[in-house]
Amino acid sequence: MLLNLLAGLPVMLFCLILQAIFVTVCLRQYVRFRHAQAASESQWLNILLLSMVMLLMLLGNFVQMIIWAVLFMLLNEFDEFATALYHSAVNFATLGYGDIVMSARWRLLGPLEAANGILMFGVSTSVMTAAVMDVIKHNTDKLQQHKRS
């Protein structure tokens, strides 16, 4: 168990830092783009902004799945990267299919990755929710300004 923690916790920490970077970049770009296009009332802009947020958060999660798959390969748990990535994605998304199981020595890395994944999906969801709420607020403010005119 200690060996699993020594292998898994640094990867979890790295993934947490990576997610923080993705969140920071995503929100910074969102705000920058929103302010640059402040005069625009296009629904297409809202769609573009929300799509950008969703895609960046999804990319961040996918990169983390790859990192875990690399760890599995370094531990010689899988012969093919595609299998390691599939197993990683199943763990990260907390699906728990069980069709591919790691050796008893490294089996506890699965729950560690699942804990990492569920936390990261929660962070991604909160970022997307914040973006949606900002779009709603922006549109509500514009509607109220239009009514006052």
mmCIF file of C-alpha atoms in Angstrom:
data_model
loop_
_atom_site.group_PDB
_atom_site.id
_atom_site.type_symbol
_atom_site.label_atom_id
_atom_site.label_comp_id
_atom_site.label_asym_id
_atom_site.label_seq_id
_atom_site.Cartn_x
_atom_site.Cartn_y
_atom_site.Cartn_z
ATOM 1 C CA MET A 1 0.000 0.000 0.000
ATOM 2 C CA LEU A 2 2.812 2.407 0.834
ATOM 3 C CA LEU A 3 4.386 1.749 -2.559
ATOM 4 C CA ASN A 4 1.095 2.658 -4.259
ATOM 5 C CA LEU A 5 0.928 5.920 -2.329
ATOM 6 C CA LEU A 6 4.550 6.752 -3.121
ATOM 7 C CA ALA A 7 3.863 6.205 -6.825
ATOM 8 C CA GLY A 8 0.370 7.708 -6.971
ATOM 9 C CA LEU A 9 0.500 10.770 -4.739
ATOM 10 C CA PRO A 10 3.175 12.627 -6.747
ATOM 11 C CA VAL A 11 1.105 12.003 -9.889
ATOM 12 C CA MET A 12 -2.006 13.279 -8.114
ATOM 13 C CA LEU A 13 -0.130 16.379 -6.977
ATOM 14 C CA PHE A 14 1.169 16.972 -10.494
ATOM 15 C CA CYS A 15 -2.372 16.586 -11.870
ATOM 16 C CA LEU A 16 -3.736 19.043 -9.294
ATOM 17 C CA ILE A 17 -1.129 21.609 -10.310
ATOM 18 C CA LEU A 18 -1.828 20.936 -13.980
ATOM 19 C CA GLN A 19 -5.568 21.405 -13.449
ATOM 20 C CA ALA A 20 -4.905 24.674 -11.616
ATOM 21 C CA ILE A 21 -2.888 25.838 -14.615
ATOM 22 C CA PHE A 22 -5.677 24.849 -17.036
ATOM 23 C CA VAL A 23 -8.282 26.618 -14.891
ATOM 24 C CA THR A 24 -6.163 29.766 -14.635
ATOM 25 C CA VAL A 25 -5.430 29.900 -18.363
ATOM 26 C CA CYS A 26 -9.020 29.098 -19.273
ATOM 27 C CA LEU A 27 -10.557 31.751 -17.017
ATOM 28 C CA ARG A 28 -7.953 34.353 -17.957
ATOM 29 C CA GLN A 29 -8.613 33.796 -21.660
ATOM 30 C CA TYR A 30 -12.362 33.816 -21.052
ATOM 31 C CA VAL A 31 -12.210 37.174 -19.251
ATOM 32 C CA ARG A 32 -9.836 38.644 -21.832
ATOM 33 C CA PHE A 33 -12.055 37.545 -24.721
ATOM 34 C CA ARG A 34 -15.232 38.674 -22.913
ATOM 35 C CA HIS A 35 -13.826 42.188 -22.332
ATOM 36 C CA ALA A 36 -12.479 42.461 -25.883
ATOM 37 C CA GLN A 37 -15.938 41.644 -27.245
ATOM 38 C CA ALA A 38 -17.944 43.559 -24.619
ATOM 39 C CA ALA A 39 -19.978 45.502 -27.178
ATOM 40 C CA SER A 40 -21.048 42.389 -29.044
ATOM 41 C CA GLU A 41 -24.466 40.921 -28.297
ATOM 42 C CA SER A 42 -23.996 37.865 -30.471
ATOM 43 C CA GLN A 43 -25.275 34.536 -29.207
ATOM 44 C CA TRP A 44 -22.543 32.981 -31.341
ATOM 45 C CA LEU A 45 -19.993 34.695 -29.118
ATOM 46 C CA ASN A 46 -21.584 33.092 -26.066
ATOM 47 C CA ILE A 47 -21.549 29.711 -27.774
ATOM 48 C CA LEU A 48 -17.905 30.191 -28.731
ATOM 49 C CA LEU A 49 -16.916 31.238 -25.222
ATOM 50 C CA LEU A 50 -18.712 28.366 -23.512
ATOM 51 C CA SER A 51 -17.366 25.885 -26.057
ATOM 52 C CA MET A 52 -13.842 27.155 -25.442
ATOM 53 C CA VAL A 53 -14.233 26.679 -21.687
ATOM 54 C CA MET A 54 -15.648 23.176 -22.100
ATOM 55 C CA LEU A 55 -12.960 22.112 -24.565
ATOM 56 C CA LEU A 56 -10.100 23.434 -22.424
ATOM 57 C CA MET A 57 -11.424 21.715 -19.322
ATOM 58 C CA LEU A 58 -11.927 18.478 -21.252
ATOM 59 C CA LEU A 59 -8.393 18.764 -22.639
ATOM 60 C CA GLY A 60 -7.038 19.238 -19.113
ATOM 61 C CA ASN A 61 -8.791 16.082 -17.952
ATOM 62 C CA PHE A 62 -7.613 14.120 -20.973
ATOM 63 C CA VAL A 63 -3.997 15.195 -20.396
ATOM 64 C CA GLN A 64 -4.281 13.905 -16.835
ATOM 65 C CA MET A 65 -5.565 10.547 -18.094
ATOM 66 C CA ILE A 66 -2.495 10.368 -20.323
ATOM 67 C CA ILE A 67 -0.216 11.135 -17.374
ATOM 68 C CA TRP A 68 -1.733 8.283 -15.376
ATOM 69 C CA ALA A 69 -1.414 5.978 -18.391
ATOM 70 C CA VAL A 70 2.275 6.888 -18.644
ATOM 71 C CA LEU A 71 2.686 5.949 -14.970
ATOM 72 C CA PHE A 72 1.033 2.582 -15.648
ATOM 73 C CA MET A 73 3.415 2.009 -18.557
ATOM 74 C CA LEU A 74 6.445 2.975 -16.419
ATOM 75 C CA LEU A 75 5.310 0.412 -13.849
ATOM 76 C CA ASN A 76 5.127 -2.228 -16.628
ATOM 77 C CA GLU A 77 1.443 -2.855 -15.984
ATOM 78 C CA PHE A 78 0.499 -2.799 -19.659
ATOM 79 C CA ASP A 79 2.195 -3.783 -22.906
ATOM 80 C CA GLU A 80 0.380 -1.213 -25.053
ATOM 81 C CA PHE A 81 -0.159 2.466 -24.376
ATOM 82 C CA ALA A 82 -3.694 2.286 -25.791
ATOM 83 C CA THR A 83 -4.627 -0.286 -23.127
ATOM 84 C CA ALA A 84 -3.018 1.805 -20.388
ATOM 85 C CA LEU A 85 -4.909 4.889 -21.595
ATOM 86 C CA TYR A 86 -8.203 2.990 -21.731
ATOM 87 C CA HIS A 87 -7.670 1.692 -18.194
ATOM 88 C CA SER A 88 -6.695 5.183 -17.058
ATOM 89 C CA ALA A 89 -9.801 6.742 -18.604
ATOM 90 C CA VAL A 90 -12.046 4.138 -16.955
ATOM 91 C CA ASN A 91 -10.459 4.902 -13.584
ATOM 92 C CA PHE A 92 -10.349 8.679 -14.032
ATOM 93 C CA ALA A 93 -14.012 8.821 -15.026
ATOM 94 C CA THR A 94 -14.876 6.457 -12.124
ATOM 95 C CA LEU A 95 -16.640 4.037 -14.463
ATOM 96 C CA GLY A 96 -15.049 0.987 -12.881
ATOM 97 C CA TYR A 97 -15.715 -1.464 -15.717
ATOM 98 C CA GLY A 98 -13.287 -4.039 -14.303
ATOM 99 C CA ASP A 99 -12.606 -5.578 -17.709
ATOM 100 C CA ILE A 100 -8.910 -4.728 -17.318
ATOM 101 C CA VAL A 101 -7.404 -5.091 -13.872
ATOM 102 C CA MET A 102 -3.942 -4.134 -12.709
ATOM 103 C CA SER A 103 -1.704 -6.537 -10.812
ATOM 104 C CA ALA A 104 -2.268 -6.907 -7.081
ATOM 105 C CA ARG A 105 0.932 -4.935 -6.466
ATOM 106 C CA TRP A 106 -0.386 -1.757 -8.153
ATOM 107 C CA ARG A 107 -4.153 -2.255 -7.904
ATOM 108 C CA LEU A 108 -4.637 0.571 -5.382
ATOM 109 C CA LEU A 109 -3.542 3.100 -7.997
ATOM 110 C CA GLY A 110 -6.997 2.686 -9.567
ATOM 111 C CA PRO A 111 -8.878 4.203 -6.612
ATOM 112 C CA LEU A 112 -6.235 6.924 -6.309
ATOM 113 C CA GLU A 113 -6.759 7.877 -9.921
ATOM 114 C CA ALA A 114 -10.533 7.723 -9.466
ATOM 115 C CA ALA A 115 -10.293 10.114 -6.508
ATOM 116 C CA ASN A 116 -8.129 12.393 -8.641
ATOM 117 C CA GLY A 117 -10.562 12.163 -11.554
ATOM 118 C CA ILE A 118 -13.733 12.857 -9.625
ATOM 119 C CA LEU A 119 -12.090 15.894 -8.031
ATOM 120 C CA MET A 120 -10.897 17.178 -11.418
ATOM 121 C CA PHE A 121 -14.300 16.671 -13.046
ATOM 122 C CA GLY A 122 -15.776 18.631 -10.143
ATOM 123 C CA VAL A 123 -13.314 21.459 -10.710
ATOM 124 C CA SER A 124 -14.063 21.399 -14.445
ATOM 125 C CA THR A 125 -17.784 21.518 -13.737
ATOM 126 C CA SER A 126 -17.394 24.501 -11.427
ATOM 127 C CA VAL A 127 -15.394 26.399 -14.065
ATOM 128 C CA MET A 128 -18.044 25.673 -16.701
ATOM 129 C CA THR A 129 -20.792 26.699 -14.273
ATOM 130 C CA ALA A 130 -18.998 29.977 -13.556
ATOM 131 C CA ALA A 131 -18.754 30.664 -17.299
ATOM 132 C CA VAL A 132 -22.447 29.874 -17.840
ATOM 133 C CA MET A 133 -23.427 32.108 -14.923
ATOM 134 C CA ASP A 134 -21.300 34.923 -16.366
ATOM 135 C CA VAL A 135 -22.989 34.582 -19.762
ATOM 136 C CA ILE A 136 -26.413 34.652 -18.074
ATOM 137 C CA LYS A 137 -25.456 37.720 -16.024
ATOM 138 C CA HIS A 138 -23.999 39.450 -19.083
ATOM 139 C CA ASN A 139 -27.183 38.825 -21.099
ATOM 140 C CA THR A 140 -29.436 39.841 -18.199
ATOM 141 C CA ASP A 141 -27.509 43.094 -17.726
ATOM 142 C CA LYS A 142 -27.745 43.892 -21.442
ATOM 143 C CA LEU A 143 -31.472 43.174 -21.432
ATOM 144 C CA GLN A 144 -32.013 45.479 -18.441
ATOM 145 C CA GLN A 145 -29.963 48.228 -20.108
ATOM 146 C CA HIS A 146 -32.026 47.826 -23.278
ATOM 147 C CA LYS A 147 -35.291 48.126 -21.308
ATOM 148 C CA ARG A 148 -34.106 51.335 -19.616
ATOM 149 C CA SER A 149 -33.308 52.941 -22.953
#
